[in-house]
PDB file of C-alpha atoms and ligand atoms in Angstrom:
ATOM      1  CA  MET A  28       3.965   0.974  30.114  1.00 90.00           C
ATOM      2  CA  ILE A  29       5.660   2.282  26.975  1.00 97.00           C
ATOM      3  CA  GLN A  30       3.057   0.691  24.641  1.00 97.00           C
ATOM      4  CA  GLU A  31       0.227   2.464  26.465  1.00 98.00           C
ATOM      5  CA  GLU A  32       1.934   5.832  26.158  1.00 98.00           C
ATOM      6  CA  ILE A  33       2.558   5.260  22.413  1.00 98.00           C
ATOM      7  CA  ASN A  34      -1.119   4.359  21.925  1.00 98.00           C
ATOM      8  CA  ARG A  35      -2.225   7.433  23.881  1.00 98.00           C
ATOM      9  CA  LEU A  36      -0.011   9.748  21.812  1.00 98.00           C
ATOM     10  CA  LYS A  37      -1.114   8.126  18.544  1.00 97.00           C
ATOM     11  CA  LYS A  38      -4.724   8.927  19.345  1.00 97.00           C
ATOM     12  CA  ALA A  39      -4.039  12.417  20.697  1.00 98.00           C
ATOM     13  CA  LYS A  40      -1.954  13.390  17.654  1.00 98.00           C
ATOM     14  CA  ASN A  41      -3.942  11.507  14.983  1.00 98.00           C
ATOM     15  CA  ALA A  42      -0.851   9.506  14.030  1.00 98.00           C
ATOM     16  CA  VAL A  43      -0.456   6.086  12.432  1.00 98.00           C
ATOM     17  CA  ILE A  44       2.573   3.853  12.725  1.00 98.00           C
ATOM     18  CA  LEU A  45       3.773   1.900   9.679  1.00 98.00           C
ATOM     19  CA  ALA A  46       6.402  -0.800  10.210  1.00 98.00           C
ATOM     20  CA  HIS A  47       8.284  -3.049   7.809  1.00 98.00           C
ATOM     21  CA  TYR A  48       8.485  -6.816   8.434  1.00 98.00           C
ATOM     22  CA  TYR A  49      12.202  -6.468   9.227  1.00 98.00           C
ATOM     23  CA  GLN A  50      11.535  -4.385  12.354  1.00 98.00           C
ATOM     24  CA  HIS A  51      11.930  -5.761  15.892  1.00 98.00           C
ATOM     25  CA  ALA A  52       8.905  -7.794  17.049  1.00 98.00           C
ATOM     26  CA  ASP A  53       7.738  -5.247  19.660  1.00 98.00           C
ATOM     27  CA  VAL A  54       7.913  -2.457  17.073  1.00 98.00           C
ATOM     28  CA  GLN A  55       5.829  -4.531  14.638  1.00 98.00           C
ATOM     29  CA  ASP A  56       3.340  -5.222  17.423  1.00 98.00           C
ATOM     30  CA  ILE A  57       2.782  -1.539  18.240  1.00 98.00           C
ATOM     31  CA  ALA A  58       2.311  -0.590  14.566  1.00 98.00           C
ATOM     32  CA  ASP A  59      -1.088   0.053  12.953  1.00 98.00           C
ATOM     33  CA  PHE A  60       0.125  -1.518   9.719  1.00 98.00           C
ATOM     34  CA  VAL A  61       2.957  -3.967   9.093  1.00 98.00           C
ATOM     35  CA  GLY A  62       3.842  -4.810   5.512  1.00 97.00           C
ATOM     36  CA  ASP A  63       6.286  -5.036   2.649  1.00 95.00           C
ATOM     37  CA  SER A  64       7.523  -2.017   0.705  1.00 90.00           C
ATOM     38  CA  LEU A  65       4.608  -2.012  -1.742  1.00 87.00           C
ATOM     39  CA  GLU A  66       1.892  -2.441   0.872  1.00 93.00           C
ATOM     40  CA  LEU A  67       3.352   0.277   3.084  1.00 94.00           C
ATOM     41  CA  SER A  68       3.579   2.695   0.124  1.00 90.00           C
ATOM     42  CA  LYS A  69      -0.074   2.070  -0.705  1.00 90.00           C
ATOM     43  CA  ILE A  70      -1.132   2.623   2.901  1.00 95.00           C
ATOM     44  CA  ALA A  71       0.926   5.818   3.139  1.00 93.00           C
ATOM     45  CA  ALA A  72      -0.830   7.134   0.034  1.00 91.00           C
ATOM     46  CA  SER A  73      -4.332   6.453   1.324  1.00 94.00           C
ATOM     47  CA  VAL A  74      -4.297   6.497   5.129  1.00 95.00           C
ATOM     48  CA  ASP A  75      -6.402   9.083   6.929  1.00 94.00           C
ATOM     49  CA  ALA A  76      -4.060  10.608   9.554  1.00 97.00           C
ATOM     50  CA  LYS A  77      -2.153  13.787  10.272  1.00 97.00           C
ATOM     51  CA  ILE A  78       1.131  12.083  11.083  1.00 98.00           C
ATOM     52  CA  ILE A  79       2.728   8.973   9.576  1.00 98.00           C
ATOM     53  CA  LEU A  80       5.439   7.521  11.793  1.00 98.00           C
ATOM     54  CA  PHE A  81       7.578   5.162   9.753  1.00 97.00           C
ATOM     55  CA  CYS A  82       9.533   2.341  11.376  1.00 98.00           C
ATOM     56  CA  GLY A  83      11.942   1.257   8.675  1.00 98.00           C
ATOM     57  CA  VAL A  84      14.666   3.007   6.696  1.00 98.00           C
ATOM     58  CA  ASP A  85      14.870   6.414   5.011  1.00 97.00           C
ATOM     59  CA  PHE A  86      13.778   5.519   1.472  1.00 97.00           C
ATOM     60  CA  MET A  87      10.503   4.150   2.874  1.00 97.00           C
ATOM     61  CA  ALA A  88       9.701   7.340   4.779  1.00 97.00           C
ATOM     62  CA  GLN A  89      10.687   9.404   1.718  1.00 97.00           C
ATOM     63  CA  THR A  90       8.310   7.333  -0.405  1.00 97.00           C
ATOM     64  CA  ALA A  91       5.541   7.963   2.146  1.00 96.00           C
ATOM     65  CA  LYS A  92       6.237  11.713   2.032  1.00 96.00           C
ATOM     66  CA  ILE A  93       6.252  11.761  -1.778  1.00 97.00           C
ATOM     67  CA  LEU A  94       2.906   9.945  -1.895  1.00 96.00           C
ATOM     68  CA  ALA A  95       1.348  11.864   1.009  1.00 95.00           C
ATOM     69  CA  PRO A  96       2.862  15.372   0.743  1.00 96.00           C
ATOM     70  CA  SER A  97       0.310  17.041   3.002  1.00 95.00           C
ATOM     71  CA  LYS A  98       1.043  14.702   5.926  1.00 97.00           C
ATOM     72  CA  LYS A  99       3.814  15.029   8.451  1.00 97.00           C
ATOM     73  CA  VAL A 100       6.061  11.995   7.927  1.00 97.00           C
ATOM     74  CA  LEU A 101       8.437  10.992  10.703  1.00 98.00           C
ATOM     75  CA  LEU A 102      11.133   8.313  10.501  1.00 98.00           C
ATOM     76  CA  ALA A 103      11.470   6.712  13.939  1.00 98.00           C
ATOM     77  CA  VAL A 104      15.298   6.807  13.741  1.00 98.00           C
ATOM     78  CA  SER A 105      16.529   9.475  11.349  1.00 96.00           C
ATOM     79  CA  THR A 106      19.880   7.769  10.676  1.00 97.00           C
ATOM     80  CA  ALA A 107      18.319   4.462   9.532  1.00 98.00           C
ATOM     81  CA  THR A 108      19.253   4.128   5.869  1.00 98.00           C
ATOM     82  CA  CYS A 109      19.493   1.390   3.234  1.00 98.00           C
ATOM     83  CA  PRO A 110      23.101   0.826   2.112  1.00 98.00           C
ATOM     84  CA  MET A 111      21.879  -0.575  -1.211  1.00 98.00           C
ATOM     85  CA  ALA A 112      19.816   2.532  -1.960  1.00 98.00           C
ATOM     86  CA  ASN A 113      22.981   4.586  -1.486  1.00 97.00           C
ATOM     87  CA  MET A 114      24.938   2.518  -4.047  1.00 98.00           C
ATOM     88  CA  ILE A 115      23.809   4.772  -6.879  1.00 98.00           C
ATOM     89  CA  THR A 116      23.867   8.580  -6.789  1.00 98.00           C
ATOM     90  CA  THR A 117      21.859  10.996  -8.905  1.00 98.00           C
ATOM     91  CA  GLU A 118      25.126  12.173 -10.519  1.00 98.00           C
ATOM     92  CA  GLN A 119      25.980   8.614 -11.573  1.00 98.00           C
ATOM     93  CA  LEU A 120      22.493   7.993 -12.945  1.00 98.00           C
ATOM     94  CA  ARG A 121      22.455  11.321 -14.796  1.00 98.00           C
ATOM     95  CA  ALA A 122      25.808  10.468 -16.405  1.00 98.00           C
ATOM     96  CA  TYR A 123      24.567   6.990 -17.397  1.00 98.00           C
ATOM     97  CA  LYS A 124      21.443   8.460 -18.983  1.00 98.00           C
ATOM     98  CA  MET A 125      23.548  10.924 -21.015  1.00 98.00           C
ATOM     99  CA  ASP A 126      25.579   8.000 -22.386  1.00 98.00           C
ATOM    100  CA  HIS A 127      22.548   5.714 -22.935  1.00 98.00           C
ATOM    101  CA  PRO A 128      19.614   7.950 -23.910  1.00 97.00           C
ATOM    102  CA  ASP A 129      17.808   4.965 -25.461  1.00 97.00           C
ATOM    103  CA  ARG A 130      17.453   3.016 -22.191  1.00 98.00           C
ATOM    104  CA  LYS A 131      14.411   3.385 -19.951  1.00 98.00           C
ATOM    105  CA  VAL A 132      15.304   3.449 -16.244  1.00 98.00           C
ATOM    106  CA  VAL A 133      13.516   1.109 -13.851  1.00 98.00           C
ATOM    107  CA  CYS A 134      14.373   1.771 -10.221  1.00 98.00           C
ATOM    108  CA  TYR A 135      13.856  -0.492  -7.244  1.00 98.00           C
ATOM    109  CA  VAL A 136      11.915   1.240  -4.463  1.00 98.00           C
ATOM    110  CA  ASN A 137      15.102   0.850  -2.390  1.00 98.00           C
ATOM    111  CA  SER A 138      16.503   4.031  -3.932  1.00 98.00           C
ATOM    112  CA  THR A 139      16.784   7.695  -3.004  1.00 98.00           C
ATOM    113  CA  ALA A 140      14.075  10.194  -3.982  1.00 98.00           C
ATOM    114  CA  GLY A 141      16.582  11.769  -6.403  1.00 98.00           C
ATOM    115  CA  VAL A 142      17.112   8.449  -8.218  1.00 98.00           C
ATOM    116  CA  LYS A 143      13.350   7.849  -8.389  1.00 98.00           C
ATOM    117  CA  ALA A 144      12.974  11.308  -9.909  1.00 98.00           C
ATOM    118  CA  LEU A 145      15.372  10.347 -12.720  1.00 98.00           C
ATOM    119  CA  SER A 146      13.633   7.013 -13.396  1.00 98.00           C
ATOM    120  CA  ASP A 147      10.754   6.110 -15.712  1.00 98.00           C
ATOM    121  CA  VAL A 148       9.106   3.694 -13.322  1.00 98.00           C
ATOM    122  CA  CYS A 149       9.672   2.365  -9.827  1.00 98.00           C
ATOM    123  CA  VAL A 150       9.197  -1.290  -8.780  1.00 98.00           C
ATOM    124  CA  THR A 151       9.205  -3.277  -5.546  1.00 97.00           C
ATOM    125  CA  SER A 152      10.059  -6.939  -5.055  1.00 96.00           C
ATOM    126  CA  SER A 153       6.301  -7.678  -5.174  1.00 95.00           C
ATOM    127  CA  ASN A 154       5.637  -6.187  -8.603  1.00 97.00           C
ATOM    128  CA  ALA A 155       9.048  -6.040 -10.384  1.00 97.00           C
ATOM    129  CA  GLU A 156       8.255  -9.067 -12.528  1.00 97.00           C
ATOM    130  CA  LYS A 157       4.900  -7.722 -13.739  1.00 97.00           C
ATOM    131  CA  ILE A 158       6.301  -4.275 -14.531  1.00 98.00           C
ATOM    132  CA  ILE A 159       9.438  -5.536 -16.267  1.00 97.00           C
ATOM    133  CA  LEU A 160       7.264  -7.797 -18.447  1.00 96.00           C
ATOM    134  CA  ARG A 161       5.277  -4.756 -19.536  1.00 97.00           C
ATOM    135  CA  LEU A 162       8.545  -3.234 -20.708  1.00 97.00           C
ATOM    136  CA  LYS A 163      10.038  -6.416 -22.154  1.00 95.00           C
ATOM    137  CA  ASP A 164      10.527  -5.002 -25.673  1.00 96.00           C
ATOM    138  CA  GLU A 165      12.332  -1.863 -24.467  1.00 97.00           C
ATOM    139  CA  LYS A 166      16.020  -1.357 -23.720  1.00 98.00           C
ATOM    140  CA  LEU A 167      16.258  -1.020 -19.934  1.00 98.00           C
ATOM    141  CA  LEU A 168      18.561  -0.108 -17.075  1.00 98.00           C
ATOM    142  CA  TYR A 169      17.645  -1.559 -13.691  1.00 98.00           C
ATOM    143  CA  VAL A 170      18.981   0.188 -10.559  1.00 98.00           C
ATOM    144  CA  PRO A 171      20.393  -0.432  -8.004  1.00 98.00           C
ATOM    145  CA  ASP A 172      19.918  -4.156  -7.149  1.00 98.00           C
ATOM    146  CA  GLN A 173      21.943  -6.410  -9.448  1.00 98.00           C
ATOM    147  CA  ASN A 174      20.464  -9.543  -7.856  1.00 98.00           C
ATOM    148  CA  LEU A 175      16.780  -8.861  -8.451  1.00 98.00           C
ATOM    149  CA  GLY A 176      17.790  -7.622 -11.920  1.00 98.00           C
ATOM    150  CA  ASN A 177      19.778 -10.770 -12.722  1.00 98.00           C
ATOM    151  CA  TYR A 178      16.943 -12.958 -11.438  1.00 98.00           C
ATOM    152  CA  LEU A 179      14.510 -11.344 -13.903  1.00 97.00           C
ATOM    153  CA  LYS A 180      17.052 -11.441 -16.735  1.00 97.00           C
ATOM    154  CA  ASP A 181      17.553 -15.151 -16.156  1.00 96.00           C
ATOM    155  CA  LYS A 182      13.798 -15.780 -16.209  1.00 96.00           C
ATOM    156  CA  TYR A 183      12.851 -13.731 -19.278  1.00 95.00           C
ATOM    157  CA  ILE A 184      14.512 -12.617 -22.500  1.00 91.00           C
ATOM    158  CA  ILE A 185      14.983  -8.903 -21.874  1.00 97.00           C
ATOM    159  CA  ASP A 186      17.606  -6.349 -22.861  1.00 98.00           C
ATOM    160  CA  MET A 187      18.308  -4.957 -19.403  1.00 98.00           C
ATOM    161  CA  GLU A 188      21.532  -3.687 -17.889  1.00 98.00           C
ATOM    162  CA  CYS A 189      21.798  -4.002 -14.110  1.00 98.00           C
ATOM    163  CA  TRP A 190      23.516  -1.546 -11.803  1.00 98.00           C
ATOM    164  CA  PRO A 191      26.070  -3.385  -9.609  1.00 98.00           C
ATOM    165  CA  GLY A 192      24.408  -2.535  -6.264  1.00 98.00           C
ATOM    166  CA  TYR A 193      23.328  -5.158  -3.748  1.00 98.00           C
ATOM    167  CA  CYS A 194      21.738  -5.654  -0.340  1.00 98.00           C
ATOM    168  CA  CYS A 195      24.548  -6.535   2.059  1.00 97.00           C
ATOM    169  CA  ILE A 196      22.196  -8.859   3.976  1.00 98.00           C
ATOM    170  CA  HIS A 197      20.912 -11.010   1.109  1.00 98.00           C
ATOM    171  CA  HIS A 198      24.040 -10.781  -1.080  1.00 98.00           C
ATOM    172  CA  GLN A 199      26.048 -12.832   1.434  1.00 97.00           C
ATOM    173  CA  LEU A 200      23.837 -15.931   1.075  1.00 98.00           C
ATOM    174  CA  THR A 201      25.515 -19.001  -0.449  1.00 98.00           C
ATOM    175  CA  VAL A 202      24.515 -22.229  -2.189  1.00 98.00           C
ATOM    176  CA  GLU A 203      26.405 -24.168   0.512  1.00 98.00           C
ATOM    177  CA  GLN A 204      24.189 -22.646   3.220  1.00 98.00           C
ATOM    178  CA  VAL A 205      21.088 -23.820   1.367  1.00 98.00           C
ATOM    179  CA  MET A 206      22.527 -27.327   0.892  1.00 98.00           C
ATOM    180  CA  GLU A 207      23.479 -27.546   4.559  1.00 98.00           C
ATOM    181  CA  ALA A 208      20.035 -26.326   5.684  1.00 98.00           C
ATOM    182  CA  ARG A 209      18.372 -28.934   3.463  1.00 98.00           C
ATOM    183  CA  ARG A 210      20.593 -31.637   4.970  1.00 98.00           C
ATOM    184  CA  MET A 211      19.550 -30.566   8.474  1.00 97.00           C
ATOM    185  CA  HIS A 212      15.821 -30.233   7.668  1.00 98.00           C
ATOM    186  CA  LYS A 213      14.981 -32.952   5.167  1.00 95.00           C
ATOM    187  CA  ASP A 214      11.349 -32.079   4.361  1.00 95.00           C
ATOM    188  CA  ALA A 215      11.638 -28.310   4.635  1.00 98.00           C
ATOM    189  CA  LEU A 216      10.827 -25.883   1.837  1.00 98.00           C
ATOM    190  CA  VAL A 217      13.357 -23.136   1.083  1.00 98.00           C
ATOM    191  CA  LEU A 218      11.920 -19.624   0.605  1.00 98.00           C
ATOM    192  CA  ILE A 219      14.305 -16.844  -0.481  1.00 98.00           C
ATOM    193  CA  HIS A 220      14.030 -13.119  -1.203  1.00 98.00           C
ATOM    194  CA  PRO A 221      15.055 -12.087  -4.760  1.00 98.00           C
ATOM    195  CA  GLU A 222      17.761  -9.756  -3.395  1.00 98.00           C
ATOM    196  CA  ALA A 223      19.901 -12.925  -2.992  1.00 98.00           C
ATOM    197  CA  PRO A 224      22.400 -13.965  -5.707  1.00 98.00           C
ATOM    198  CA  LEU A 225      21.003 -15.894  -8.688  1.00 98.00           C
ATOM    199  CA  ALA A 226      22.881 -19.148  -7.897  1.00 98.00           C
ATOM    200  CA  VAL A 227      21.226 -19.169  -4.451  1.00 98.00           C
ATOM    201  CA  LEU A 228      17.783 -18.339  -5.851  1.00 98.00           C
ATOM    202  CA  LYS A 229      18.095 -21.319  -8.194  1.00 98.00           C
ATOM    203  CA  GLN A 230      18.230 -23.578  -5.115  1.00 98.00           C
ATOM    204  CA  ALA A 231      14.977 -22.186  -3.669  1.00 98.00           C
ATOM    205  CA  ASP A 232      11.529 -23.772  -3.727  1.00 98.00           C
ATOM    206  CA  PHE A 233       9.999 -20.310  -3.754  1.00 98.00           C
ATOM    207  CA  VAL A 234      11.353 -16.825  -4.532  1.00 98.00           C
ATOM    208  CA  GLY A 235       9.347 -13.805  -3.413  1.00 97.00           C
ATOM    209  CA  SER A 236       9.064 -10.523  -1.547  1.00 97.00           C
ATOM    210  CA  THR A 237       8.527 -10.552   2.205  1.00 98.00           C
ATOM    211  CA  SER A 238       4.717 -10.536   1.847  1.00 97.00           C
ATOM    212  CA  GLN A 239       4.863 -13.231  -0.807  1.00 98.00           C
ATOM    213  CA  ILE A 240       7.037 -15.405   1.458  1.00 98.00           C
ATOM    214  CA  ILE A 241       4.515 -14.988   4.297  1.00 98.00           C
ATOM    215  CA  GLU A 242       1.614 -15.754   1.949  1.00 98.00           C
ATOM    216  CA  PHE A 243       3.368 -18.843   0.545  1.00 98.00           C
ATOM    217  CA  ALA A 244       4.283 -20.256   3.976  1.00 98.00           C
ATOM    218  CA  SER A 245       0.772 -19.593   5.287  1.00 98.00           C
ATOM    219  CA  THR A 246      -0.977 -21.368   2.424  1.00 98.00           C
ATOM    220  CA  THR A 247       1.323 -24.360   1.885  1.00 98.00           C
ATOM    221  CA  SER A 248       1.027 -27.580   3.873  1.00 97.00           C
ATOM    222  CA  ALA A 249       4.724 -28.198   4.630  1.00 98.00           C
ATOM    223  CA  LYS A 250       5.612 -28.161   8.329  1.00 98.00           C
ATOM    224  CA  THR A 251       9.102 -26.610   8.164  1.00 98.00           C
ATOM    225  CA  TYR A 252      10.425 -23.670   6.115  1.00 98.00           C
ATOM    226  CA  ILE A 253      13.981 -22.406   5.675  1.00 98.00           C
ATOM    227  CA  ILE A 254      13.829 -18.639   5.382  1.00 98.00           C
ATOM    228  CA  GLY A 255      16.313 -16.700   3.245  1.00 98.00           C
ATOM    229  CA  THR A 256      15.507 -13.135   4.220  1.00 98.00           C
ATOM    230  CA  GLU A 257      15.953 -10.736   7.145  1.00 98.00           C
ATOM    231  CA  LYS A 258      15.145 -12.305  10.509  1.00 98.00           C
ATOM    232  CA  GLY A 259      12.383  -9.805  11.425  1.00 98.00           C
ATOM    233  CA  ILE A 260      10.085 -11.789   9.139  1.00 98.00           C
ATOM    234  CA  LEU A 261      10.142 -14.722  11.574  1.00 98.00           C
ATOM    235  CA  HIS A 262       7.799 -12.791  13.875  1.00 98.00           C
ATOM    236  CA  PRO A 263       4.826 -12.472  11.465  1.00 98.00           C
ATOM    237  CA  LEU A 264       5.513 -15.967  10.083  1.00 98.00           C
ATOM    238  CA  GLN A 265       5.348 -17.546  13.523  1.00 98.00           C
ATOM    239  CA  LYS A 266       2.371 -15.413  14.601  1.00 98.00           C
ATOM    240  CA  LYS A 267       0.342 -16.444  11.551  1.00 98.00           C
ATOM    241  CA  ASN A 268       1.470 -20.074  11.648  1.00 98.00           C
ATOM    242  CA  PRO A 269       1.983 -21.184  15.249  1.00 98.00           C
ATOM    243  CA  GLN A 270       2.005 -24.895  14.246  1.00 98.00           C
ATOM    244  CA  LYS A 271       4.807 -24.537  11.693  1.00 98.00           C
ATOM    245  CA  ASN A 272       8.599 -24.295  12.081  1.00 98.00           C
ATOM    246  CA  PHE A 273      10.651 -21.501  10.575  1.00 98.00           C
ATOM    247  CA  VAL A 274      14.426 -21.760  10.407  1.00 98.00           C
ATOM    248  CA  LEU A 275      16.619 -18.832   9.375  1.00 98.00           C
ATOM    249  CA  LEU A 276      19.003 -19.827   6.558  1.00 98.00           C
ATOM    250  CA  THR A 277      21.861 -18.192   8.503  1.00 98.00           C
ATOM    251  CA  PRO A 278      21.844 -16.227  11.790  1.00 97.00           C
ATOM    252  CA  SER A 279      23.597 -13.297  10.085  1.00 96.00           C
ATOM    253  CA  LEU A 280      20.400 -12.348   8.231  1.00 98.00           C
ATOM    254  CA  SER A 281      19.988  -9.212  10.307  1.00 98.00           C
ATOM    255  CA  CYS A 282      19.908  -5.725   8.787  1.00 98.00           C
ATOM    256  CA  PHE A 283      21.802  -3.246  10.957  1.00 98.00           C
ATOM    257  CA  ASP A 284      19.712  -0.273   9.804  1.00 98.00           C
ATOM    258  CA  MET A 285      16.344  -1.996  10.097  1.00 98.00           C
ATOM    259  CA  LYS A 286      17.268  -3.034  13.610  1.00 98.00           C
ATOM    260  CA  LEU A 287      18.211   0.500  14.738  1.00 98.00           C
ATOM    261  CA  THR A 288      14.603   1.281  15.680  1.00 98.00           C
ATOM    262  CA  ARG A 289      13.751   0.340  19.254  1.00 98.00           C
ATOM    263  CA  ILE A 290      10.358   0.820  20.850  1.00 98.00           C
ATOM    264  CA  GLU A 291      11.843   3.711  22.867  1.00 98.00           C
ATOM    265  CA  ASP A 292      12.629   5.483  19.581  1.00 98.00           C
ATOM    266  CA  VAL A 293       9.026   5.094  18.474  1.00 98.00           C
ATOM    267  CA  LEU A 294       7.874   6.820  21.658  1.00 98.00           C
ATOM    268  CA  SER A 295      10.500   9.536  21.404  1.00 98.00           C
ATOM    269  CA  ALA A 296       9.659  10.305  17.741  1.00 98.00           C
ATOM    270  CA  LEU A 297       5.978  10.614  18.628  1.00 98.00           C
ATOM    271  CA  GLN A 298       6.696  12.817  21.621  1.00 98.00           C
ATOM    272  CA  LYS A 299       9.224  15.159  20.018  1.00 98.00           C
ATOM    273  CA  GLU A 300       8.246  15.011  16.311  1.00 98.00           C
ATOM    274  CA  ASP A 301      11.871  15.901  15.629  1.00 97.00           C
ATOM    275  CA  THR A 302      12.653  13.313  12.945  1.00 97.00           C
ATOM    276  CA  GLU A 303      10.534  14.705  10.134  1.00 98.00           C
ATOM    277  CA  ILE A 304      11.332  13.721   6.552  1.00 97.00           C
ATOM    278  CA  PHE A 305      11.341  16.351   3.792  1.00 97.00           C
ATOM    279  CA  VAL A 306      11.679  15.858   0.041  1.00 98.00           C
ATOM    280  CA  PRO A 307      12.338  18.968  -2.096  1.00 98.00           C
ATOM    281  CA  GLU A 308       9.277  19.728  -4.216  1.00 97.00           C
ATOM    282  CA  ASP A 309      11.047  19.598  -7.622  1.00 98.00           C
ATOM    283  CA  ILE A 310      12.344  16.089  -6.820  1.00 98.00           C
ATOM    284  CA  ALA A 311       9.053  14.955  -5.252  1.00 98.00           C
ATOM    285  CA  VAL A 312       7.039  15.881  -8.368  1.00 98.00           C
ATOM    286  CA  LEU A 313       9.192  13.690 -10.631  1.00 98.00           C
ATOM    287  CA  ALA A 314       9.619  10.848  -8.121  1.00 98.00           C
ATOM    288  CA  ARG A 315       5.823  10.782  -7.636  1.00 97.00           C
ATOM    289  CA  LYS A 316       5.425  10.162 -11.357  1.00 98.00           C
ATOM    290  CA  SER A 317       7.618   7.038 -11.280  1.00 98.00           C
ATOM    291  CA  LEU A 318       5.783   5.792  -8.155  1.00 97.00           C
ATOM    292  CA  GLN A 319       2.349   6.514  -9.641  1.00 96.00           C
ATOM    293  CA  THR A 320       3.281   4.669 -12.839  1.00 97.00           C
ATOM    294  CA  MET A 321       4.235   1.713 -10.628  1.00 97.00           C
ATOM    295  CA  MET A 322       0.876   1.853  -8.837  1.00 95.00           C
ATOM    296  CA  GLU A 323      -1.005   1.974 -12.158  1.00 95.00           C
ATOM    297  CA  TRP A 324       0.928  -0.956 -13.630  1.00 95.00           C
ATOM    298  CA  SER A 325       0.888  -3.244 -10.573  1.00 88.00           C
TER     299      SER A 325
HETATM  300  P1  13P B 407      10.080  -6.126   0.538  1.00 51.62           P
HETATM  301  O1  13P B 407       9.475  -6.115   1.891  1.00 51.62           O
HETATM  302  O2  13P B 407       9.338  -5.240  -0.389  1.00 51.62           O
HETATM  303  O3  13P B 407      10.231  -7.501   0.004  1.00 51.62           O
HETATM  304  O4  13P B 407      11.519  -5.443   0.646  1.00 51.62           O
HETATM  305  C1  13P B 407      12.608  -6.035   1.207  1.00 51.62           C
HETATM  306  C2  13P B 407      13.650  -5.091   1.638  1.00 51.62           C
HETATM  307  O5  13P B 407      14.810  -5.380   1.562  1.00 51.62           O
HETATM  308  C3  13P B 407      13.288  -3.832   2.231  1.00 51.62           C
HETATM  309  O6  13P B 407      14.420  -3.163   2.641  1.00 51.62           O
HETATM  310 FE1  SF4 B 408      18.570  -2.249   2.509  1.00 51.62          FE
HETATM  311 FE2  SF4 B 408      18.954  -4.875   2.585  1.00 51.62          FE
HETATM  312 FE3  SF4 B 408      18.595  -3.552   4.865  1.00 51.62          FE
HETATM  313 FE4  SF4 B 408      16.554  -3.879   3.132  1.00 51.62          FE
HETATM  314  S1  SF4 B 408      17.612  -5.476   4.254  1.00 51.62           S
HETATM  315  S2  SF4 B 408      17.155  -1.995   4.205  1.00 51.62           S
HETATM  316  S3  SF4 B 408      17.651  -3.800   1.158  1.00 51.62           S
HETATM  317  S4  SF4 B 408      20.318  -3.314   3.412  1.00 51.62           S
END
């Protein structure tokens, strides 16, 4: 059985598998750790293993490599990328910084290593609020997710420009979908990821990262929850809460890149070790600083 062979190779090679909540259920089930972007970064930085096999998209494996430079980091499928992270280039950010030398740059973890290297501090959806509040008296640029940026700008009085990037999965959500879901499920609570547009977030009962959504649903007494984030999260939600009902806000909440990784790819990456991630040292040194500042402040 494929799972047995993966487990055998993991042991033989001293490898650990990290998977994001948006991965296929069988990939999550074979992983040693499943988590959100912040949790997986912390594990990558501290885990005792020779090889980290990442099941997710490229910026996550890059982050693992930056935080654990002495480990071999593999990305299960080397073409899996985050379209939002690619919506700002280092050239664009460099040009912006030349024109606005007074603005501190806060980058979402969904960004390339080069963009992290040009930023003052990195954030994830779990700690963005806390970190932005620390910087509330500064002039800021937030890259690349306009939606998480606009959500924080709406909540607090901050001088922050937002880069016009977006997650193609969450950006498509609409107020009408939320209203329709509420009509269909009268007593349900609506939980939405902050990568969704502000008007949609205003309709939610709870806004949070993937881990925060799981935590909220697992500690609240409602029976039914409407979920406004990528469908992979239904697996841990249902596993943790077998008595509760989880309804996806719309069936199109599926990330093409997150879903590229199949269990066969996990086996192949472990067998061949041919999908290694490298980050040039000059970029890694600077990107590590913005990630370490995040860890200190969160
Ligand atoms: P979190 O798991 O940190 O909430 O991130 C969501 C995401 O879109 C990752 O690509
Ligand atoms: Fe990027 Fe959105 Fe896919 Fe996450 S869900 S990897 S933010 S496109």
